């Protein structure tokens, strides 16, 4: 099921300079993520988890080292190519959903298609198809504020898949949701991961995510602390059930 | 150029494309949607320009009314002057054909030239006004002031008005810059999200400029309407005695021309005021979308 390497990092370091203070958020991370993988990035806040996550998604460039997405060095891309990459190669899911408030569910889902140059009819058909996949085709004309958090996040998932990306980046996708809704969202992500063979990379604190993940990368102090495989996760399942 | 290099160097199979620049109509479509939804909120942003434009229109049209009344054809026209108190009533009674009263009252009807009435209200009318004076039946003779005001004072009044108009427009633009910067901060997550979804910087700039263009256009139109209304009311009150002449006296082409200029000015200024905020918005990093604080 797992294909070729889709994201590869080589000695990635990221140093922030704030006035006279330099903060080393990442201190050399090497990792390979393969196509079709469901990967969770875990770590306490301040561990460099978010920085690493942004790096992998082409939202930030490393101070040292290289990030390859689909074997292309992200640092070499100009603004147009980066926009293209974000539009077609990567789908983003945010903790706070980040739907465009003035647009309906369908318009939100079709926005990346518009950016990709699809015409309105194609975009509408594809958008409805995606909304159906997340079970919201009946609510296509609703604005974000007319929907619950779980529904908004499902629209956001549909939007992330708009241009059939190879990678979906999910930043704490269940962070603003209750337990039940969070589980639904994880189930949808897992299902899409299997059905569409899309790589899912999520940064999370949520232990429920562990069950769905193929691998978990623990980040601590800007380094990879450990990488766990799905087999190891089964052991922790008791604690996941314990949350119910 | 860097693409092809890196692609050759890495020897990858997948090509990275260049993001297309969206057709202008798409930007128009999306910005119109934003305008529709945020309309009333945006009208508050635009209230500065609405008021400034209303002021500009009232100065322009008010000037046109005065110029029209001062023009050589109009200022010599005789109108019933208000000097003796209630000329309206007198005229009416004179016209209804009841014998003796008409004789009596007719004497009290005073006709003066437009120029005379304007002068009596303290407006400059130019050289010819003085001698015409009053032709009142009771022998009242006109000639307030006598000395014809110089054209220079007309000029200075015009330039003072212009100065005030320019000043108020500047204040309005500063207000727009400020309000738009606030709006950019309010919408940073939306902008970051759009950039994550593949929006180019130029698209964000276009979006903001178009939105402010539409809003500026609408705001200016509202300002024009308010300005016209105010001018109509103030002209009627100020020139009640010569109200019959106002409509024909005004040079409508000049008024229309002025309104056209005003519409352009208002729209252009609101777009100009948005340039800097739009650039700030476009420079925003897509990571901004990830931030949690709302």
Coordinates of C-alpha atoms in Angstrom, one line a residue:
Chain A
X1 CA 0.0 0.0 0.0
X2 CA 2.8 2.4 0.9
X3 CA 4.4 3.9 -2.2
X4 CA 7.5 5.9 -2.9
X5 CA 8.8 8.6 -0.6
X6 CA 6.6 11.7 -0.8
X7 CA 8.3 13.9 1.8
X8 CA 11.9 13.7 2.8
X9 CA 13.8 15.9 5.2
X10 CA 17.6 16.1 5.4
X11 CA 19.2 17.6 8.5
X12 CA 16.5 20.2 8.8
X13 CA 17.3 23.0 11.2
X14 CA 15.2 26.0 11.9
X15 CA 16.5 28.9 13.9
X16 CA 14.4 31.9 14.8
X17 CA 16.1 35.1 15.6
X18 CA 14.1 37.5 17.8
X19 CA 16.3 40.5 18.5
X20 CA 19.4 39.2 20.1
X21 CA 17.9 35.9 21.1
X22 CA 18.2 33.0 18.7
X23 CA 15.9 30.0 19.3
X24 CA 16.8 26.7 17.7
X25 CA 13.3 25.2 17.0
X26 CA 14.6 22.3 15.0
X27 CA 18.0 20.8 15.5
X28 CA 18.4 18.5 12.6
X29 CA 15.5 16.3 11.6
X30 CA 15.8 13.4 9.2
X31 CA 12.6 11.6 8.2
X32 CA 11.0 9.9 5.2
X33 CA 7.3 9.9 4.7
X34 CA 5.9 7.5 2.2
X35 CA 2.9 8.0 -0.1
X36 CA -0.3 6.7 1.4
X37 CA 1.0 6.8 4.9
X38 CA -1.0 8.1 7.9
X39 CA 1.5 9.8 10.0
X40 CA 1.0 11.7 13.3
X41 CA 3.5 14.1 14.7
X42 CA 3.3 14.2 18.5
X43 CA 5.1 16.3 21.0
X44 CA 4.7 18.8 23.8
X45 CA 4.1 22.4 22.9
X46 CA 7.4 24.2 22.3
X47 CA 9.0 21.0 21.1
X48 CA 9.3 22.3 17.5
X49 CA 6.4 20.1 16.4
X50 CA 4.5 23.0 14.7
X51 CA 7.7 24.3 13.1
X52 CA 8.4 20.8 11.7
X53 CA 4.9 20.4 10.6
X54 CA 4.9 23.7 8.7
X55 CA 8.2 22.7 7.1
X56 CA 6.8 19.5 5.8
X57 CA 3.8 21.3 4.4
X58 CA 5.8 23.8 2.4
X59 CA 4.7 26.7 4.6
X60 CA 8.1 27.5 6.0
X61 CA 11.6 27.1 4.8
X62 CA 14.4 25.5 6.8
X63 CA 17.4 27.6 7.9
X64 CA 19.7 24.7 7.2
X65 CA 19.1 21.4 5.5
X66 CA 16.6 20.4 2.8
X67 CA 12.9 19.5 2.6
X68 CA 11.9 17.6 -0.4
X69 CA 8.2 17.3 -1.3
X70 CA 7.7 14.8 -4.2
X71 CA 11.5 15.0 -4.6
X72 CA 11.5 18.7 -5.2
X73 CA 13.5 20.9 -2.9
X74 CA 11.0 23.3 -1.5
X75 CA 13.6 26.1 -0.9
X76 CA 14.3 26.3 -4.6
X77 CA 10.7 27.1 -5.5
X78 CA 9.6 30.6 -6.4
X79 CA 6.3 32.2 -5.3
X80 CA 4.3 30.9 -8.2
X81 CA 5.6 27.4 -7.8
X82 CA 5.0 27.4 -4.1
X83 CA 1.4 28.6 -4.7
X84 CA 1.0 25.8 -7.2
X85 CA 2.4 23.3 -4.7
X86 CA 0.0 24.4 -2.0
X87 CA -2.8 24.4 -4.4
X88 CA -2.4 21.0 -6.0
X89 CA 0.0 18.9 -4.0
X90 CA -0.9 19.7 -0.5
X91 CA -4.3 20.0 1.2
X92 CA -4.5 21.8 4.6
X93 CA -6.8 21.1 7.5
X94 CA -6.7 23.5 10.4
X95 CA -7.6 23.3 14.1
X96 CA -10.0 26.2 13.8
X97 CA -11.4 25.0 10.4
X98 CA -10.6 28.3 8.7
X99 CA -13.5 28.2 6.3
X100 CA -14.0 31.5 4.5
X101 CA -16.9 33.0 6.5
X102 CA -18.5 34.8 3.5
X103 CA -18.7 31.6 1.4
X104 CA -21.1 28.7 1.5
X105 CA -19.8 25.1 2.1
X106 CA -19.7 24.4 -1.6
X107 CA -17.9 27.7 -2.4
X108 CA -15.4 26.9 0.2
X109 CA -14.7 23.5 -1.3
X110 CA -14.5 24.8 -4.8
X111 CA -12.2 27.7 -4.0
X112 CA -9.0 25.7 -4.4
X113 CA -10.4 24.4 -7.7
X114 CA -11.0 28.0 -8.8
X115 CA -7.3 28.8 -7.9
X116 CA -6.3 25.7 -10.0
X117 CA -8.2 27.1 -13.0
X118 CA -11.2 24.8 -13.1
X119 CA -14.3 26.3 -14.7
X120 CA -17.4 26.8 -12.6
X121 CA -19.3 23.7 -13.8
X122 CA -16.5 21.3 -13.3
X123 CA -15.7 22.8 -9.9
X124 CA -19.4 22.6 -8.8
X125 CA -19.7 18.9 -9.8
X126 CA -16.5 17.9 -8.1
X127 CA -17.3 20.0 -5.0
X128 CA -20.6 18.3 -4.6
X129 CA -19.0 14.9 -5.0
X130 CA -16.5 15.7 -2.3
X131 CA -19.2 17.1 0.0
X132 CA -21.1 13.8 -0.5
X133 CA -18.0 11.9 0.5
X134 CA -17.9 13.7 3.9
X135 CA -21.7 13.4 4.2
X136 CA -22.6 17.1 3.8
X137 CA -24.0 17.3 0.2
X138 CA -27.4 18.4 1.7
X139 CA -25.8 21.4 3.4
X140 CA -23.8 22.7 0.4
X141 CA -25.5 26.1 0.6
X142 CA -24.9 26.7 4.3
X143 CA -22.4 29.3 5.5
X144 CA -19.8 28.2 8.0
X145 CA -21.6 29.9 11.0
X146 CA -24.7 27.9 10.2
X147 CA -22.8 24.6 10.8
X148 CA -21.5 22.8 13.8
X149 CA -17.8 22.5 14.4
X150 CA -17.7 18.9 13.2
X151 CA -19.6 19.9 10.1
X152 CA -17.2 22.7 9.4
X153 CA -14.3 20.5 9.8
X154 CA -15.8 18.0 7.4
X155 CA -16.2 20.8 4.8
X156 CA -12.6 21.7 5.5
X157 CA -11.6 18.1 4.8
X158 CA -13.5 18.2 1.5
X159 CA -11.8 21.4 0.7
X160 CA -8.4 19.9 1.5
X161 CA -9.1 17.2 -1.1
X162 CA -10.3 19.6 -3.8
X163 CA -7.4 19.3 -6.1
X164 CA -6.6 15.6 -5.4
X165 CA -3.5 16.4 -3.4
X166 CA -0.8 13.8 -2.6
X167 CA -0.5 15.0 0.9
X168 CA -3.1 16.3 3.4
X169 CA -1.7 18.3 6.3
X170 CA -3.9 18.3 9.4
X171 CA -3.0 20.7 12.2
X172 CA -4.7 19.4 15.3
X173 CA -7.8 18.6 13.3
X174 CA -9.7 17.5 16.4
X175 CA -8.3 20.2 18.7
X176 CA -11.5 22.2 18.8
X177 CA -14.0 19.3 18.7
X178 CA -15.6 17.2 21.3
X179 CA -14.7 13.5 21.7
X180 CA -17.4 12.1 19.5
X181 CA -17.1 14.6 16.7
X182 CA -13.3 14.2 16.9
X183 CA -13.6 10.5 16.5
X184 CA -15.8 11.0 13.4
X185 CA -13.3 13.3 11.9
X186 CA -10.5 10.8 12.5
X187 CA -12.6 8.1 10.9
X188 CA -13.2 10.2 7.8
X189 CA -9.5 11.0 7.5
X190 CA -8.7 7.3 7.9
X191 CA -11.2 6.3 5.4
X192 CA -10.0 8.8 2.8
X193 CA -6.5 7.8 3.5
X194 CA -7.4 4.2 2.6
X195 CA -9.8 4.9 -0.3
X196 CA -7.7 7.6 -2.0
X197 CA -4.3 6.5 -0.9
X198 CA -3.6 10.1 0.2
X199 CA -0.8 10.7 2.6
X200 CA -2.0 12.2 5.8
X201 CA 0.3 14.1 8.1
X202 CA -1.2 15.4 11.3
X203 CA 0.2 17.3 14.2
X204 CA -1.8 16.4 17.3
X205 CA -2.1 16.0 21.0
X206 CA -5.1 13.8 20.6
X207 CA -4.5 10.2 21.7
X208 CA -7.4 9.1 19.6
X209 CA -5.3 9.8 16.6
X210 CA -2.8 7.2 17.5
X211 CA -5.2 4.4 16.7
X212 CA -5.6 5.6 13.2
X213 CA -1.9 6.4 12.5
X214 CA 0.5 4.1 10.7
X215 CA 3.4 5.8 12.4
X216 CA 3.8 8.3 15.1
X217 CA 6.8 10.7 15.2
X218 CA 7.6 12.0 18.6
X219 CA 9.4 15.3 18.6
X220 CA 11.2 16.6 21.6
X221 CA 13.5 19.6 21.8
X222 CA 13.7 20.0 18.1
X223 CA 14.8 16.4 17.5
X224 CA 13.0 13.2 16.6
X225 CA 12.6 11.5 19.9
X226 CA 11.2 8.2 18.7
X227 CA 9.2 6.8 15.8
X228 CA 6.5 4.3 16.7
X229 CA 4.8 1.9 14.3
X230 CA 1.2 1.1 14.3
X231 CA 1.9 -2.3 16.0
X232 CA 3.1 -0.5 19.1
X233 CA 0.1 1.6 19.2
X234 CA -2.3 -1.3 19.8
X235 CA -0.8 -1.6 23.3
X236 CA -2.1 1.8 24.1
X237 CA -5.5 1.2 22.9
X238 CA -6.8 0.6 26.4
X239 CA -6.1 4.2 27.3
X240 CA -7.9 5.4 24.1
X241 CA -11.0 3.4 25.0
X242 CA -10.7 4.7 28.6
X243 CA -11.5 8.2 27.3
X244 CA -15.1 7.2 26.4
Chain B
X1 CA 14.7 29.3 -14.1
X2 CA 15.4 28.0 -10.6
X3 CA 12.7 25.4 -11.2
X4 CA 14.3 23.8 -14.2
X5 CA 17.7 23.8 -12.4
X6 CA 16.4 22.1 -9.3
X7 CA 14.4 19.7 -11.3
X8 CA 17.4 18.7 -13.3
X9 CA 19.5 18.5 -10.3
X10 CA 17.1 16.3 -8.3
X11 CA 16.2 14.3 -11.3
X12 CA 12.6 14.0 -10.1
X13 CA 9.7 12.6 -12.1
X14 CA 7.0 14.9 -11.0
X15 CA 7.0 18.4 -12.4
X16 CA 6.2 21.4 -10.3
X17 CA 4.0 23.8 -12.3
X18 CA 3.6 27.5 -12.0
X19 CA 0.4 28.6 -10.4
X20 CA -1.8 30.3 -12.9
X21 CA -2.9 33.9 -12.6
X22 CA -6.7 33.8 -12.2
X23 CA -8.7 35.7 -14.8
X24 CA -9.8 39.1 -13.6
X25 CA -13.5 38.1 -13.7
X26 CA -12.8 35.6 -10.9
X27 CA -11.4 38.2 -8.7
X28 CA -14.4 40.4 -9.4
X29 CA -16.8 37.5 -8.6
X30 CA -15.1 36.7 -5.3
X31 CA -14.7 40.3 -4.2
X32 CA -18.3 41.1 -5.0
X33 CA -19.4 38.2 -2.8
X34 CA -17.3 39.7 0.0
X35 CA -18.8 43.1 -0.5
X36 CA -22.3 41.7 -0.4
X37 CA -21.8 39.8 2.8
X38 CA -19.9 42.5 4.7
X39 CA -21.9 45.4 3.2
X40 CA -23.0 47.3 6.3
X41 CA -19.8 46.7 8.2
X42 CA -18.0 48.1 5.2
X43 CA -20.3 51.1 4.9
X44 CA -19.1 52.2 8.3
X45 CA -15.5 52.0 7.0
X46 CA -16.7 54.1 4.1
X47 CA -18.6 56.7 6.1
X48 CA -15.6 59.0 6.0
X49 CA -15.6 59.0 2.2
X50 CA -19.4 59.3 2.2
X51 CA -19.3 62.5 4.3
X52 CA -16.4 64.0 2.4
X53 CA -18.1 63.3 -0.9
X54 CA -21.3 64.8 0.4
X55 CA -19.4 67.9 1.3
X56 CA -17.6 68.0 -2.0
X57 CA -20.9 67.7 -3.9
X58 CA -22.6 70.4 -1.8
X59 CA -19.7 72.8 -2.5
X60 CA -19.8 72.0 -6.2
X61 CA -23.5 72.1 -6.7
X62 CA -24.0 75.0 -4.3
X63 CA -21.4 76.9 -6.4
X64 CA -23.2 75.9 -9.5
X65 CA -26.5 77.3 -8.2
X66 CA -24.8 80.6 -7.2
X67 CA -23.0 80.8 -10.5
X68 CA -26.2 80.2 -12.4
X69 CA -28.0 82.9 -10.5
X70 CA -25.1 85.3 -11.1
X71 CA -24.8 84.6 -14.8
X72 CA -25.6 87.6 -17.1
X73 CA -28.9 86.1 -18.5
X74 CA -30.3 85.3 -15.1
X75 CA -29.2 88.1 -12.8
X76 CA -31.2 90.7 -14.8
X77 CA -34.4 88.8 -14.5
X78 CA -37.1 90.5 -12.4
X79 CA -38.6 88.4 -9.7
X80 CA -41.0 89.3 -6.9
X81 CA -38.8 90.5 -4.1
X82 CA -39.4 89.6 -0.6
X83 CA -38.6 93.0 0.7
X84 CA -42.1 94.1 1.6
X85 CA -42.9 91.1 3.6
X86 CA -45.4 88.7 2.0
X87 CA -45.2 89.1 -1.7
X88 CA -46.6 85.6 -2.3
X89 CA -49.9 86.5 -0.8
X90 CA -50.0 89.8 -2.6
X91 CA -49.5 88.2 -5.9
X92 CA -52.0 85.6 -5.3
X93 CA -54.6 88.1 -4.3
X94 CA -53.7 90.3 -7.2
X95 CA -54.3 87.5 -9.6
X96 CA -57.7 86.4 -8.4
X97 CA -59.3 89.5 -9.9
X98 CA -61.1 91.0 -6.9
X99 CA -61.2 94.7 -7.9
X100 CA -60.2 97.2 -5.3
X101 CA -58.0 95.1 -3.1
X102 CA -56.0 94.3 -6.1
X103 CA -55.4 98.0 -6.7
X104 CA -54.3 98.4 -3.2
X105 CA -52.1 95.4 -2.9
X106 CA -50.5 95.7 -6.3
X107 CA -48.7 98.7 -5.1
X108 CA -46.9 96.7 -2.5
X109 CA -45.6 94.1 -4.9
X110 CA -41.9 94.8 -5.4
X111 CA -40.0 93.4 -8.3
X112 CA -36.3 93.3 -8.2
X113 CA -33.6 91.7 -10.3
X114 CA -32.0 88.5 -9.1
X115 CA -28.8 90.4 -8.8
X116 CA -30.3 92.8 -6.3
X117 CA -31.7 90.0 -4.2
X118 CA -28.4 88.2 -4.2
X119 CA -26.6 91.4 -3.2
X120 CA -29.0 92.1 -0.4
X121 CA -28.1 88.7 1.0
X122 CA -24.5 89.4 0.8
X123 CA -23.5 87.5 -2.3
X124 CA -21.3 89.0 -4.9
X125 CA -22.9 89.4 -8.2
X126 CA -20.4 91.3 -10.3
X127 CA -20.4 94.8 -11.7
X128 CA -23.8 95.3 -13.4
X129 CA -25.9 94.6 -10.3
X130 CA -26.0 98.0 -8.6
X131 CA -27.8 100.3 -11.0
X132 CA -30.7 98.0 -11.8
X133 CA -31.8 98.1 -8.3
X134 CA -35.4 97.9 -7.2
X135 CA -38.3 98.8 -9.3
X136 CA -40.8 98.8 -6.5
X137 CA -44.1 100.6 -6.9
X138 CA -43.6 102.3 -3.7
X139 CA -40.5 104.0 -5.0
X140 CA -38.0 102.0 -3.0
X141 CA -34.7 102.4 -4.6
X142 CA -32.1 99.8 -4.5
X143 CA -28.4 99.7 -4.3
X144 CA -27.0 97.9 -1.3
X145 CA -23.4 98.6 -0.9
X146 CA -23.1 100.1 -4.3
X147 CA -19.5 99.2 -4.9
X148 CA -19.3 96.0 -6.9
X149 CA -17.2 93.4 -5.2
X150 CA -14.1 92.4 -7.1
X151 CA -13.8 89.2 -8.9
X152 CA -10.9 88.4 -6.7
X153 CA -13.1 87.8 -3.6
X154 CA -15.1 85.3 -5.6
X155 CA -11.9 83.7 -6.5
X156 CA -10.7 83.5 -2.9
X157 CA -14.0 82.0 -1.8
X158 CA -13.6 79.3 -4.4
X159 CA -10.1 78.5 -3.4
X160 CA -11.0 78.3 0.2
X161 CA -13.8 75.9 -0.6
X162 CA -11.4 73.9 -2.7
X163 CA -9.0 73.8 0.2
X164 CA -11.6 72.5 2.6
X165 CA -12.8 69.9 0.1
X166 CA -9.2 68.6 -0.4
X167 CA -8.6 68.6 3.3
X168 CA -11.8 66.6 4.0
X169 CA -10.9 64.1 1.3
X170 CA -7.4 63.6 2.7
X171 CA -9.0 63.0 6.1
X172 CA -11.3 60.4 4.5
X173 CA -8.4 58.6 2.8
X174 CA -6.4 58.4 6.1
X175 CA -9.6 57.0 7.6
X176 CA -9.8 54.4 4.9
X177 CA -6.2 53.4 5.3
X178 CA -6.7 52.9 9.0
X179 CA -10.0 51.0 8.7
X180 CA -8.6 48.8 6.0
X181 CA -5.5 48.0 8.0
X182 CA -7.9 46.9 10.8
X183 CA -9.8 44.8 8.4
X184 CA -6.6 43.1 7.2
X185 CA -5.8 42.2 10.8
X186 CA -9.4 41.0 11.3
X187 CA -9.1 38.8 8.2
X188 CA -5.5 37.6 8.6
X189 CA -6.6 34.0 9.0
X190 CA -8.9 34.2 6.0
X191 CA -6.0 35.6 3.9
X192 CA -3.6 33.0 5.2
X193 CA -6.1 30.3 4.4
X194 CA -6.5 31.6 0.9
X195 CA -2.7 31.5 0.4
X196 CA -2.6 28.0 1.7
X197 CA -5.2 27.1 -0.9
X198 CA -3.0 28.5 -3.6
X199 CA -3.9 32.2 -3.9
X200 CA -1.1 34.3 -5.3
X201 CA -0.1 37.6 -3.7
X202 CA -1.4 39.4 -6.7
X203 CA -4.8 37.8 -6.2
X204 CA -5.0 39.0 -2.6
X205 CA -4.0 42.5 -3.7
X206 CA -6.6 42.4 -6.5
X207 CA -9.3 41.2 -4.1
X208 CA -8.7 44.0 -1.6
X209 CA -8.5 46.7 -4.3
X210 CA -11.6 45.5 -6.1
X211 CA -13.5 45.3 -2.8
X212 CA -12.6 48.9 -1.9
X213 CA -13.3 50.0 -5.5
X214 CA -16.8 48.6 -5.3
X215 CA -17.4 50.0 -1.8
X216 CA -15.8 53.3 -2.7
X217 CA -18.2 53.5 -5.7
X218 CA -21.2 52.7 -3.6
X219 CA -20.1 55.0 -0.8
X220 CA -19.5 57.8 -3.2
X221 CA -22.9 57.3 -4.7
X222 CA -24.5 57.5 -1.3
X223 CA -22.4 60.6 -0.6
X224 CA -23.5 62.2 -3.8
X225 CA -27.1 61.6 -3.0
X226 CA -26.7 63.1 0.5
X227 CA -24.8 66.0 -0.9
X228 CA -27.5 66.7 -3.5
X229 CA -30.2 66.5 -1.0
X230 CA -28.4 68.9 1.4
X231 CA -27.7 71.4 -1.4
X232 CA -31.3 71.3 -2.6
X233 CA -32.5 72.0 0.9
X234 CA -30.0 74.7 1.6
X235 CA -30.4 76.4 -1.8
X236 CA -34.2 76.5 -1.4
X237 CA -33.8 78.0 2.0
X238 CA -31.1 80.4 1.1
X239 CA -32.6 81.5 -2.2
X240 CA -36.3 81.2 -1.5
X241 CA -37.0 84.6 -3.1
X242 CA -35.6 83.5 -6.4
X243 CA -36.5 79.8 -6.2
X244 CA -38.3 79.9 -9.5
X245 CA -35.1 80.8 -11.3
X246 CA -32.8 78.3 -9.6
X247 CA -33.8 75.4 -11.8
X248 CA -33.4 77.1 -15.1
X249 CA -30.3 79.0 -13.9
X250 CA -28.2 76.0 -13.1
X251 CA -25.8 74.8 -15.8
X252 CA -26.8 71.1 -15.6
X253 CA -23.8 70.1 -17.8
X254 CA -21.5 71.6 -15.2
X255 CA -23.4 69.8 -12.4
X256 CA -23.3 66.4 -14.2
X257 CA -19.6 66.9 -15.0
X258 CA -19.0 67.7 -11.3
X259 CA -20.9 64.6 -10.2
X260 CA -18.9 62.5 -12.7
X261 CA -15.6 63.8 -11.3
X262 CA -16.8 63.3 -7.8
X263 CA -17.7 59.6 -8.5
X264 CA -14.3 59.0 -10.0
X265 CA -12.5 60.9 -7.1
X266 CA -14.4 59.0 -4.4
X267 CA -13.8 55.6 -6.0
X268 CA -10.2 56.3 -6.8
X269 CA -9.4 57.6 -3.3
X270 CA -10.8 54.6 -1.6
X271 CA -8.8 52.4 -3.9
X272 CA -5.7 54.4 -3.3
X273 CA -6.3 54.3 0.4
X274 CA -6.4 50.5 0.2
X275 CA -3.1 50.0 -1.7
X276 CA -0.9 49.8 1.4
X277 CA -3.2 47.6 3.4
X278 CA -3.6 45.3 0.4
X279 CA 0.1 44.9 0.2
X280 CA 0.3 44.2 3.9
X281 CA -2.3 41.6 3.4
X282 CA -0.6 40.0 0.4
X283 CA 2.7 39.8 2.2
X284 CA 1.1 37.8 5.1
X285 CA 2.6 34.4 5.4
X286 CA 0.3 31.4 4.9
X287 CA 1.4 30.1 8.3
X288 CA -0.8 32.9 9.7
X289 CA -3.7 30.6 9.0
X290 CA -2.4 28.2 11.5
X291 CA -2.4 30.6 14.4
X292 CA -5.0 29.9 17.0
X293 CA -5.8 33.2 18.5
X294 CA -8.9 34.5 16.8

